[in-house]
CSV table of C-alpha atoms and ligand atoms in Angstrom, one decimal:
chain,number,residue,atom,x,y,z
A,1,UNK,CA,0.1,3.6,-7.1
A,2,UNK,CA,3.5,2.2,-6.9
A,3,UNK,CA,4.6,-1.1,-5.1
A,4,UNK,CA,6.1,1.0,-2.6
A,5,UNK,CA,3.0,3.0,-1.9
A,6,UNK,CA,0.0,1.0,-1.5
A,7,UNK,CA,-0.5,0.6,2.1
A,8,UNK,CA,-0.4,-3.2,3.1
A,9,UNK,CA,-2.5,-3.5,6.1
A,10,UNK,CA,-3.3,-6.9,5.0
A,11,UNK,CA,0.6,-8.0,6.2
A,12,UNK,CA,-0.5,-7.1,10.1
A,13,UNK,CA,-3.4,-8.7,12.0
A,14,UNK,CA,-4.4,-5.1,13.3
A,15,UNK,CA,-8.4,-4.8,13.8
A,16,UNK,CA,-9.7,-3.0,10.7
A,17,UNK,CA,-12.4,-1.4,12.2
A,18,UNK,CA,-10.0,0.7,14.0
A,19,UNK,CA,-7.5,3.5,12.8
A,20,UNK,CA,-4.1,2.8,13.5
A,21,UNK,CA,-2.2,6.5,14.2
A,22,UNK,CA,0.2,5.5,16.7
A,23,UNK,CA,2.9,3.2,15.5
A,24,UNK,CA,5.3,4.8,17.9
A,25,UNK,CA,4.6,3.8,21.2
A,26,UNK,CA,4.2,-0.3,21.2
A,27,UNK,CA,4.8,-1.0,17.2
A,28,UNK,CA,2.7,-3.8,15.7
A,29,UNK,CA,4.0,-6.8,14.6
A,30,UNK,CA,2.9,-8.0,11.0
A,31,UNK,CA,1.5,-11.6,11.0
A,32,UNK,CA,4.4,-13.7,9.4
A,33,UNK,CA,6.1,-12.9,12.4
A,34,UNK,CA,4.0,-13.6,14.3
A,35,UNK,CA,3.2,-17.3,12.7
A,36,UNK,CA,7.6,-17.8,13.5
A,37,UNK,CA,7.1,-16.6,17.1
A,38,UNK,CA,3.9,-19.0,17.2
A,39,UNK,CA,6.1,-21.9,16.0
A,40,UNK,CA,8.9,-20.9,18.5
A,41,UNK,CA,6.6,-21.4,21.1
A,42,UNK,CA,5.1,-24.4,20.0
A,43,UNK,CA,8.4,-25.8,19.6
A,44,UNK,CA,9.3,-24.9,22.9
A,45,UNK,CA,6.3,-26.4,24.4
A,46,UNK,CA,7.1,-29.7,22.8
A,47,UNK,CA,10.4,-30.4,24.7
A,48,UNK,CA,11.1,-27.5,27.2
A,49,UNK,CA,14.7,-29.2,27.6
A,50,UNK,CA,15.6,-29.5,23.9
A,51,UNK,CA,14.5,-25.7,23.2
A,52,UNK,CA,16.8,-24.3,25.8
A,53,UNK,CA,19.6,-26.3,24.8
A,54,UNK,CA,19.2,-24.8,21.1
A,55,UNK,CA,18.3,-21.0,22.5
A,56,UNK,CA,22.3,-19.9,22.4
A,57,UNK,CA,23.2,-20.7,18.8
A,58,UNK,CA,19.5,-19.2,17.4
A,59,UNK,CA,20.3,-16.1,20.0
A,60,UNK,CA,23.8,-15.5,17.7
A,61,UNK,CA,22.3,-16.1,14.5
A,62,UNK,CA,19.4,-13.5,15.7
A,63,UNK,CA,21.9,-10.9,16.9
A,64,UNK,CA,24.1,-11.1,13.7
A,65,UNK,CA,20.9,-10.3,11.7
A,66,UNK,CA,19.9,-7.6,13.9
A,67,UNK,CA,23.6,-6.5,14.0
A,68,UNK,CA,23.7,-6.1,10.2
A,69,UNK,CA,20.2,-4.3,10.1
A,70,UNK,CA,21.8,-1.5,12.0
A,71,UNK,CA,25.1,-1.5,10.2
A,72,UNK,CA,27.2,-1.7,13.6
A,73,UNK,CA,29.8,-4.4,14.7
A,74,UNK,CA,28.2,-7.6,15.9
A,75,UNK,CA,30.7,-7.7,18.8
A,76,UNK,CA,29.5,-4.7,20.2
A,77,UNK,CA,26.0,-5.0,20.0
A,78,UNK,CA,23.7,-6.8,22.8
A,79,UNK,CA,20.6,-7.9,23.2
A,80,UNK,CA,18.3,-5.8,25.7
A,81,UNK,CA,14.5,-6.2,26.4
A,82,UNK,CA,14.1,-2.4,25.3
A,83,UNK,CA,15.9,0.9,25.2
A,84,UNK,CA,14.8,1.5,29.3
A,85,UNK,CA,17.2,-1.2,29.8
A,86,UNK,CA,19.7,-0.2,27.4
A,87,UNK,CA,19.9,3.3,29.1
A,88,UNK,CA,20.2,1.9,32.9
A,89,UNK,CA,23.1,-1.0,31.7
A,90,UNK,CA,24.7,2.3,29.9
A,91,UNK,CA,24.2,4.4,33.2
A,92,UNK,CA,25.4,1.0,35.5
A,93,UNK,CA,28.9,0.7,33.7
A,94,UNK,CA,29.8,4.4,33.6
A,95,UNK,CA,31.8,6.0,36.5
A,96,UNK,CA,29.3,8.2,38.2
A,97,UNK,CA,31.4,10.5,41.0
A,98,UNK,CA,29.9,12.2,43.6
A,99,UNK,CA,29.4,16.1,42.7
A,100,UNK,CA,29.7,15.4,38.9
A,101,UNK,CA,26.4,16.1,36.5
A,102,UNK,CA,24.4,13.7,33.8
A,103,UNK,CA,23.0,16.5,31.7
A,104,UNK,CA,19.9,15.7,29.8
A,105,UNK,CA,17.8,17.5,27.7
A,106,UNK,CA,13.8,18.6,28.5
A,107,UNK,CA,13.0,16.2,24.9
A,108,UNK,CA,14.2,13.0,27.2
A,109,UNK,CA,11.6,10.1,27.8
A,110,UNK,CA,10.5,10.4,30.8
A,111,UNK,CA,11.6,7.4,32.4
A,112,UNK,CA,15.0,7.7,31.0
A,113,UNK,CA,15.3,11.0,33.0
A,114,UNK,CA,14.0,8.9,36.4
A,115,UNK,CA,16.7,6.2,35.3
A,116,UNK,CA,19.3,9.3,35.3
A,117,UNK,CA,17.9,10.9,39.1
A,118,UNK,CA,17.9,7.1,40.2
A,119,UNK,CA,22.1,7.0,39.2
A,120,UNK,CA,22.2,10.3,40.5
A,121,UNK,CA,21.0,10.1,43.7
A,122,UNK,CA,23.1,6.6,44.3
A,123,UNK,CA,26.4,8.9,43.7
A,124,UNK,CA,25.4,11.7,45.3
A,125,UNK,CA,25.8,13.6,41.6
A,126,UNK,CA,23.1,16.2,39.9
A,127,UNK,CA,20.7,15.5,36.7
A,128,UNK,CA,20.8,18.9,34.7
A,129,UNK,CA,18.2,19.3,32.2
A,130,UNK,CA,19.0,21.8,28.7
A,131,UNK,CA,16.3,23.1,27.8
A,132,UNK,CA,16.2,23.2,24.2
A,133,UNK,CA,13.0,24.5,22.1
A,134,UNK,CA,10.9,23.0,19.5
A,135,UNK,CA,11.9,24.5,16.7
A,136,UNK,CA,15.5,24.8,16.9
A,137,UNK,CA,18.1,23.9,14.5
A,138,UNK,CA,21.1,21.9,14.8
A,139,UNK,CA,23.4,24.4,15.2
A,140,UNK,CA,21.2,25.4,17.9
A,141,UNK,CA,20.6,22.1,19.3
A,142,UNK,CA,24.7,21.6,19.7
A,143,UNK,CA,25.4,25.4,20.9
A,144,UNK,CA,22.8,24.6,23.8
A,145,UNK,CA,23.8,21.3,24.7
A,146,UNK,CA,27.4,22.2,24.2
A,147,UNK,CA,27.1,25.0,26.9
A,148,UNK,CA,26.2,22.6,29.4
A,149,UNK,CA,28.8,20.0,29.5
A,150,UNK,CA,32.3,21.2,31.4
A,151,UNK,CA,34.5,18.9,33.8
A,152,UNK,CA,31.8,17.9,35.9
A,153,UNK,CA,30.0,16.0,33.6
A,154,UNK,CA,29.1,12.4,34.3
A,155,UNK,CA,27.7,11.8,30.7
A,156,UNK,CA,25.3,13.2,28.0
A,157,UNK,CA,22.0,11.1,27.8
A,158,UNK,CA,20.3,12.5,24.4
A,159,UNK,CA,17.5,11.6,22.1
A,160,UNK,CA,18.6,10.3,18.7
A,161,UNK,CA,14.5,11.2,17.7
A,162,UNK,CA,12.5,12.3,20.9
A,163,UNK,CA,9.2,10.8,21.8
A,164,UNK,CA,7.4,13.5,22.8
A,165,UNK,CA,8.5,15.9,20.1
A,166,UNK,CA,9.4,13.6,17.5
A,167,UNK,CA,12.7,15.6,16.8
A,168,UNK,CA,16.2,14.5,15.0
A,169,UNK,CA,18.8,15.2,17.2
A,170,UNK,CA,22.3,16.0,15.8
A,171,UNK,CA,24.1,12.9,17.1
A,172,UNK,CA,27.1,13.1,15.3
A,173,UNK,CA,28.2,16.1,15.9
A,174,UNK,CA,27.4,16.3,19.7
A,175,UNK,CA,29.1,12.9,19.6
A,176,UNK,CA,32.2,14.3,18.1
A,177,UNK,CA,31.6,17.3,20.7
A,178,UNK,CA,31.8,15.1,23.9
A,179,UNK,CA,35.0,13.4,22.4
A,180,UNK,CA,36.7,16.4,22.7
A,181,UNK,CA,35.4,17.3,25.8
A,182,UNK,CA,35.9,13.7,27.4
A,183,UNK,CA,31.8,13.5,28.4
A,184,UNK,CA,30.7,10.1,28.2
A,185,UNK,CA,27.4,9.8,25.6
A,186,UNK,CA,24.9,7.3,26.1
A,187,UNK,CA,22.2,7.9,22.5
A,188,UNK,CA,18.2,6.9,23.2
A,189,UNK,CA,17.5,6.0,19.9
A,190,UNK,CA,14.5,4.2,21.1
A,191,UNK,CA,12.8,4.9,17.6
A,192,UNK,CA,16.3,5.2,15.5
A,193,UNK,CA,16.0,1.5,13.5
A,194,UNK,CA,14.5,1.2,10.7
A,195,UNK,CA,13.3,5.4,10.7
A,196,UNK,CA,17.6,6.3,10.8
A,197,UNK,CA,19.8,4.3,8.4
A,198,UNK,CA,23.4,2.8,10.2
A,199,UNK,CA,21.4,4.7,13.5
A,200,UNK,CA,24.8,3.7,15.9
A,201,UNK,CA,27.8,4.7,13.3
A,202,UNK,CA,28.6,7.5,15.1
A,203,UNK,CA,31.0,6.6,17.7
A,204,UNK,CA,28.4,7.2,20.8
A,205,UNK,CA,29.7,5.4,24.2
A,206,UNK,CA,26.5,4.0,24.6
A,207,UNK,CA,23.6,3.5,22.1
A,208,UNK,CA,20.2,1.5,22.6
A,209,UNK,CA,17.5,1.2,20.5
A,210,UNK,CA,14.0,-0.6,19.6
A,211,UNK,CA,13.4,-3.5,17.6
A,212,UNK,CA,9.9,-3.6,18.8
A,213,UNK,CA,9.3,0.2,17.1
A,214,UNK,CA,9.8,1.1,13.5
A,215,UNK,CA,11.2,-2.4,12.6
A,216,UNK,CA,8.1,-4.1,13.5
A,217,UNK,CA,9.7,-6.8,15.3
A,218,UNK,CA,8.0,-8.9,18.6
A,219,UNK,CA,8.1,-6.7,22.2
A,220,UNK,CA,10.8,-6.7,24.2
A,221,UNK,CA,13.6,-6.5,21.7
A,222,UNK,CA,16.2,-4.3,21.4
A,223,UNK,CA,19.8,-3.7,21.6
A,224,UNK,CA,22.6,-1.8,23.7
A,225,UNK,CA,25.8,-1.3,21.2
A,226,UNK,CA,28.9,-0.6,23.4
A,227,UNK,CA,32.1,1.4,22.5
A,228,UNK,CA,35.2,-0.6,22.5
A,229,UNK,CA,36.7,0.9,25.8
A,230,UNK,CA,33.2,0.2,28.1
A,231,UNK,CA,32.6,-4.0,27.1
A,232,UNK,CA,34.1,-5.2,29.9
A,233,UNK,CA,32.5,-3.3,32.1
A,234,UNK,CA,28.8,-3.0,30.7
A,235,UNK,CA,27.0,-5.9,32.5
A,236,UNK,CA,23.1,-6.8,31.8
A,237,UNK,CA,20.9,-5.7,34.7
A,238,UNK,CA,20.5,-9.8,35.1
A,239,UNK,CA,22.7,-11.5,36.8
A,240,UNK,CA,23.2,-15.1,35.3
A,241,UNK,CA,24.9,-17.6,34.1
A,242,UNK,CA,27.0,-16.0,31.6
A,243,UNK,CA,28.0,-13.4,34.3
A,244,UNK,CA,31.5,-14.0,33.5
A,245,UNK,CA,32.0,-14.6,29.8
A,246,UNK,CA,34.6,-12.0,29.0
A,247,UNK,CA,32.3,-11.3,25.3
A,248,UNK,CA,29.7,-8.7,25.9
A,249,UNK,CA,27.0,-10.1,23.5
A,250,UNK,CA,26.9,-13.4,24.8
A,251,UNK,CA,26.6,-12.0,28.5
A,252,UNK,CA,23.8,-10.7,27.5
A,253,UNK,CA,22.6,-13.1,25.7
A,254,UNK,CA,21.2,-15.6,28.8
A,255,UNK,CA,18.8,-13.9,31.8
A,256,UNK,CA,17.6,-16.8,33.2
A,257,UNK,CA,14.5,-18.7,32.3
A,258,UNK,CA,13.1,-15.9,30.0
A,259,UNK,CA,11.1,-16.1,26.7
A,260,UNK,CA,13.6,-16.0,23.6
A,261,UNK,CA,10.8,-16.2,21.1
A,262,UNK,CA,10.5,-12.7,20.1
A,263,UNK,CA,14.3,-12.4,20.1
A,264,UNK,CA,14.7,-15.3,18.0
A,265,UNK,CA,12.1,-14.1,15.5
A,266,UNK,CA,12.5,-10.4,15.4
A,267,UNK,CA,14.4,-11.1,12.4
A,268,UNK,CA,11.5,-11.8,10.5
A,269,UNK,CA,10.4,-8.6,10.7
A,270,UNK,CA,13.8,-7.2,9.0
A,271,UNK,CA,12.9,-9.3,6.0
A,272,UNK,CA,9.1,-8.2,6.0
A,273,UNK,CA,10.6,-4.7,5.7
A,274,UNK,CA,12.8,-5.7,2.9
A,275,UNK,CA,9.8,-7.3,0.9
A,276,UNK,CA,8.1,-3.7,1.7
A,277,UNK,CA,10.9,-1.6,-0.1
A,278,UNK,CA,11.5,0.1,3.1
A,279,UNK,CA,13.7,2.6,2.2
A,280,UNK,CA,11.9,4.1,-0.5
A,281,UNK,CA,8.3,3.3,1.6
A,282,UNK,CA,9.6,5.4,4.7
A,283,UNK,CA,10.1,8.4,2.1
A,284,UNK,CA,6.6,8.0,0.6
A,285,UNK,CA,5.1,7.7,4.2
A,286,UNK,CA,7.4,10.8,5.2
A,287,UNK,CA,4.9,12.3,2.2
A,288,UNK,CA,1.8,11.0,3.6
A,289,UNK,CA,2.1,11.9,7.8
A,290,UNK,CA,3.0,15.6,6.0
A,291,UNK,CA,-0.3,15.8,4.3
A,292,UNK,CA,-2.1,13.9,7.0
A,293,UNK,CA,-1.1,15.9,9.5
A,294,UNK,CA,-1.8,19.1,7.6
A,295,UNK,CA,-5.1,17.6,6.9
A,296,UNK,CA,-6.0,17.1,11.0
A,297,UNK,CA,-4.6,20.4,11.9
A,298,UNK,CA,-6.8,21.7,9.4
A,299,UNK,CA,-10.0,20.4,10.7
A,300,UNK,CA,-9.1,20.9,14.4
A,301,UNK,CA,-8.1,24.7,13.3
A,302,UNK,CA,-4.5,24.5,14.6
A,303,UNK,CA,-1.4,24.0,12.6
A,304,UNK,CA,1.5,21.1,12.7
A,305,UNK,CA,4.4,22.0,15.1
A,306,UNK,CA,7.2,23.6,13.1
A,307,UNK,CA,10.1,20.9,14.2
A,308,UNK,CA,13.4,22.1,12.3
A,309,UNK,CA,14.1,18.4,12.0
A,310,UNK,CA,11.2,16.0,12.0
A,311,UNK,CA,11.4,12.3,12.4
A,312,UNK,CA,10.8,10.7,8.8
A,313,UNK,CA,7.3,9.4,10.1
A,314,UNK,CA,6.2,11.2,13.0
A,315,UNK,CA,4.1,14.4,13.1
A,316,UNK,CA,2.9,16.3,16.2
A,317,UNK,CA,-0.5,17.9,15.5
A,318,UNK,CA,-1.0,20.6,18.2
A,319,UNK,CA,-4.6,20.5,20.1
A,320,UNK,CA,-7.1,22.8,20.4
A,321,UNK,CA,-6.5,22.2,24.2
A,322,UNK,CA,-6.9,24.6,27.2
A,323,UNK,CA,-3.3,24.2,28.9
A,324,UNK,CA,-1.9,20.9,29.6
A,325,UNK,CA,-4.6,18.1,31.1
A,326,UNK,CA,-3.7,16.6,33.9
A,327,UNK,CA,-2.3,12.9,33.1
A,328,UNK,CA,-5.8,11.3,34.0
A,329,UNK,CA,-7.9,13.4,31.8
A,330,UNK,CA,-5.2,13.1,29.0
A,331,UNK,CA,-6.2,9.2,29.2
A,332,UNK,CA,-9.4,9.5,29.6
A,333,UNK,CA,-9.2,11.8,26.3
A,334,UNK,CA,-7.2,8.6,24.6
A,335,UNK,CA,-9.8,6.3,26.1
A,336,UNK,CA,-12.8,8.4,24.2
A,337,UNK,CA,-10.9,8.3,21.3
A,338,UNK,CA,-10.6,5.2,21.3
A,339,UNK,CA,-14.0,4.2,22.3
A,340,UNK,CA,-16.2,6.8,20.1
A,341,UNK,CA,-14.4,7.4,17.4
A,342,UNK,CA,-12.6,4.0,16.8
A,343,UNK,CA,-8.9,5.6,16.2
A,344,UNK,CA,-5.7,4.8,18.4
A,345,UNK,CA,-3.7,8.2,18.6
A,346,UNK,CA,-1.3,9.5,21.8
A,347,UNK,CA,-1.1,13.0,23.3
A,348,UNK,CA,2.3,14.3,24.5
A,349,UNK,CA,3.1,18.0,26.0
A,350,UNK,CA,5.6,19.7,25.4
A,351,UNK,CA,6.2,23.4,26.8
A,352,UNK,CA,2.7,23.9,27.6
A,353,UNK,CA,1.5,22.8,24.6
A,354,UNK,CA,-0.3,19.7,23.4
A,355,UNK,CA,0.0,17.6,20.7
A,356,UNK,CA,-1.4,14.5,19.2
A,357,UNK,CA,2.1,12.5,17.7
A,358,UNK,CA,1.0,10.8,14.4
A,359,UNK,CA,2.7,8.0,13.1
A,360,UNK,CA,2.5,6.6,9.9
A,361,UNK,CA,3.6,2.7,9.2
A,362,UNK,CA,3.0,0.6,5.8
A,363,UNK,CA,-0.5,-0.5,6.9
A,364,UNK,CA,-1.5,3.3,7.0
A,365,UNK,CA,-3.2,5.0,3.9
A,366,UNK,CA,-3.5,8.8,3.8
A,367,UNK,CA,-7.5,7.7,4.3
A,368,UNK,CA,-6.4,7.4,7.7
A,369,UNK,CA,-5.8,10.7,8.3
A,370,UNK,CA,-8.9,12.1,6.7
A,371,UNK,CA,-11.0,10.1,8.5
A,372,UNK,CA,-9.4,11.3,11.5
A,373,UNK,CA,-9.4,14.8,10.4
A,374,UNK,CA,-13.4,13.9,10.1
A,375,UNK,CA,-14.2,12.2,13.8
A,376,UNK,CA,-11.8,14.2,16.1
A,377,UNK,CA,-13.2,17.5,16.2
A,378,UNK,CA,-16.5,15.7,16.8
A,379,UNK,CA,-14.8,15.6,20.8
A,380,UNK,CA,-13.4,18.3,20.8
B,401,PLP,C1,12.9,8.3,23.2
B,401,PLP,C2,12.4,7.0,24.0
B,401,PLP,N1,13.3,6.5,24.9
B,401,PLP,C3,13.0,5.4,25.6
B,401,PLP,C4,11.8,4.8,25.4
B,401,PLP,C5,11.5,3.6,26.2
B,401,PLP,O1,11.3,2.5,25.4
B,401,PLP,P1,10.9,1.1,26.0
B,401,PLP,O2,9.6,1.3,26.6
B,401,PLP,O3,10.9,0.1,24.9
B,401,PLP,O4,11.9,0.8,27.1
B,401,PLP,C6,10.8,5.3,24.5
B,401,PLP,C7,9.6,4.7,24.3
B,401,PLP,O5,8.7,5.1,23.6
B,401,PLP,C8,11.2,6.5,23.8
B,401,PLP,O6,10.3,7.0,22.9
């Protein structure tokens, strides 16, 4: 086994008795972090008064770092609490006229979509969802989407990888689409760092993304990068004391009394990914959620969804399920799961269908998958 490959559950303080499968929704954090964040706090503790006069200049040195992790312009990129809020600032600054359409797609997070019928219904305008299936291609992806935009669009909100399918969206070239059509985009790349390489280079209006996903880095961080042409009007959903500093990062950068620890040491995470050779690890585990999840569908007798373009560590592994369960027996499902056969996975549903999303991070081993493959047809 390489450097690369051995899985290093030993850098995260996960409970070992328990089988780690969904990386996607909340992250994990590995333990160095957390010791930065402790010491944060500790400090802060210490002297409340001399931590917050010291919270600005460590907010700029964590947003350059996080800047440079994604490759994008430091001037355009804000801190957010997560992508939610990243998508309602985006949907706050743009104009939204009365009779005109934001078009989404039927991948879209849920509660994006309610943050797009909330701005809706304020501006008497439509949501219009494209529906776009599973297993299509790029080409297909863009024809679809393409067909729904026209004058009366408002903007495009679309998935850079969607949760509950776990696809690739073609973001540059729906970007480069909507330029020419004049549609405002606003990107979800909620899981884009760290799984997509320079995830906002491609000229979106809007893009948000997590920190507190692939990256590893402490909950709630994660940032909004702004196009030129919208700064001065994209405002955090705060309003503080920086309301009027003409820079967009630093209006973001105060909301109130708020905890800065996990902004100030999400950093730390970036450099726990370095140490892990994350480029070439996100290939290998790429290798390993394949097999895995062939594995699982295997023993459960179904197959893994045929996604044109997968996320590089995601999987959906459909379930042997009788239509879609309501959203209390789904958790009661995750709860059993959870309580009998000591693994964390998540269910999503996608056009009647239902699918466990497996997600593989450096502290996973393909071990994890067979034992899985092993305990879950035991419920099922
Ligand atoms: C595609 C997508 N968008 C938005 C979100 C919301 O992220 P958060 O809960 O960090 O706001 C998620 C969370 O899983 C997501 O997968």
């Amino acid at each position: 086994m390489t450097a690369f490959s051995a899985p290093r559950p030993d850098l995260w303080s996960l409970d070992p008795g328990v089988l780690h499968l969904n990386h996607g929704s909340y992250g994990a954090v590995p333990r160095r972090t957390l010791e930065v964040m402790a010491a944060l706090r500790a400090e802060t503790e210490a002297n409340p008064m001399r931590w917050f006069r010291s919270v600005g200049d460590r907010l700029t040195a964590s947003r350059l770092e996080l800047a440079a992790f994604l490759r994008t312009d430091p001037a355009g990129f804000a801190l957010v609490p997560n992508a939610s809020a990243g998508v309602t600032a985006a949907l706050a600054a743009l104009p939204i006229h009365p009779g005109s359409r934001i078009v989404l797609t039927n991948h879209a997070y849920g509660a994006v979509l309610y943050a797009a019928e909330r701005f809706a219904r304020a501006n008497q305008a439509e949501v219009a969802v494209v529906n776009v299936p599973l297993e299509a291609d790029d080409a297909t992806v863009v024809a679809m989407i393409g067909a729904a935009l026209d004058d009366r669009t408002a903007a495009l909100i679309v998935d850079q990888i969607s949760s509950a399918t776990a696809m690739v969206f073609p973001i540059r070239q729906l970007v480069e689409l909507c330029k020419t059509l004049d549609v405002p985009t606003i990107v979800d790349g909620a899981h884009a760092p760290a799984l997509i390489d320079a995830p906002a280079e491609d000229g979106a209006d809007f893009w948000t993304g997590n920190f507190h996903k692939w990256p590893a880095s402490p909950r709630a961080t994660a940032g909004l990068v702004v196009a030129e042409k919208w700064r001065t009007e994209t405002l955090p959903l705060i309003v503080s004391w920086s309301e009027y500093d003409e820079r967009l990062p630093e209006r973001f950068d105060m909301q109130g009394t708020f905890d800065y620890a996990p902004w100030i040491a999400a950093p730390e995470s970036l450099r726990v990914l370095e140490e892990l050779d994350w480029p070439r690890r996100r290939m290998h585990l790429s290798g390993v959620i394949d097999e895995g999840a062939k594995i699982v569908a295997k023993a459960l007798g179904t197959s893994v969804a045929e996604v044109a373009h997968p996320a590089a560590t995601m999987r959906l592994v459909e379930l042997p399920f009788d239509g879609v369960p309501s959203p209390e027996a789904g958790e009661a499902f995750k709860i059993r799961v959870s309580r009998d056969l000591k693994a964390e996975i998540t269910l999503t549903a996608f056009d009647g269908r239902v699918f466990t999303r497996l997600s593989a991070h450096a502290y996973n081993g393909p071990k994890d998958y067979e034992l899985l493959a092993e305990r879950l047809p035991t419920l099922l």
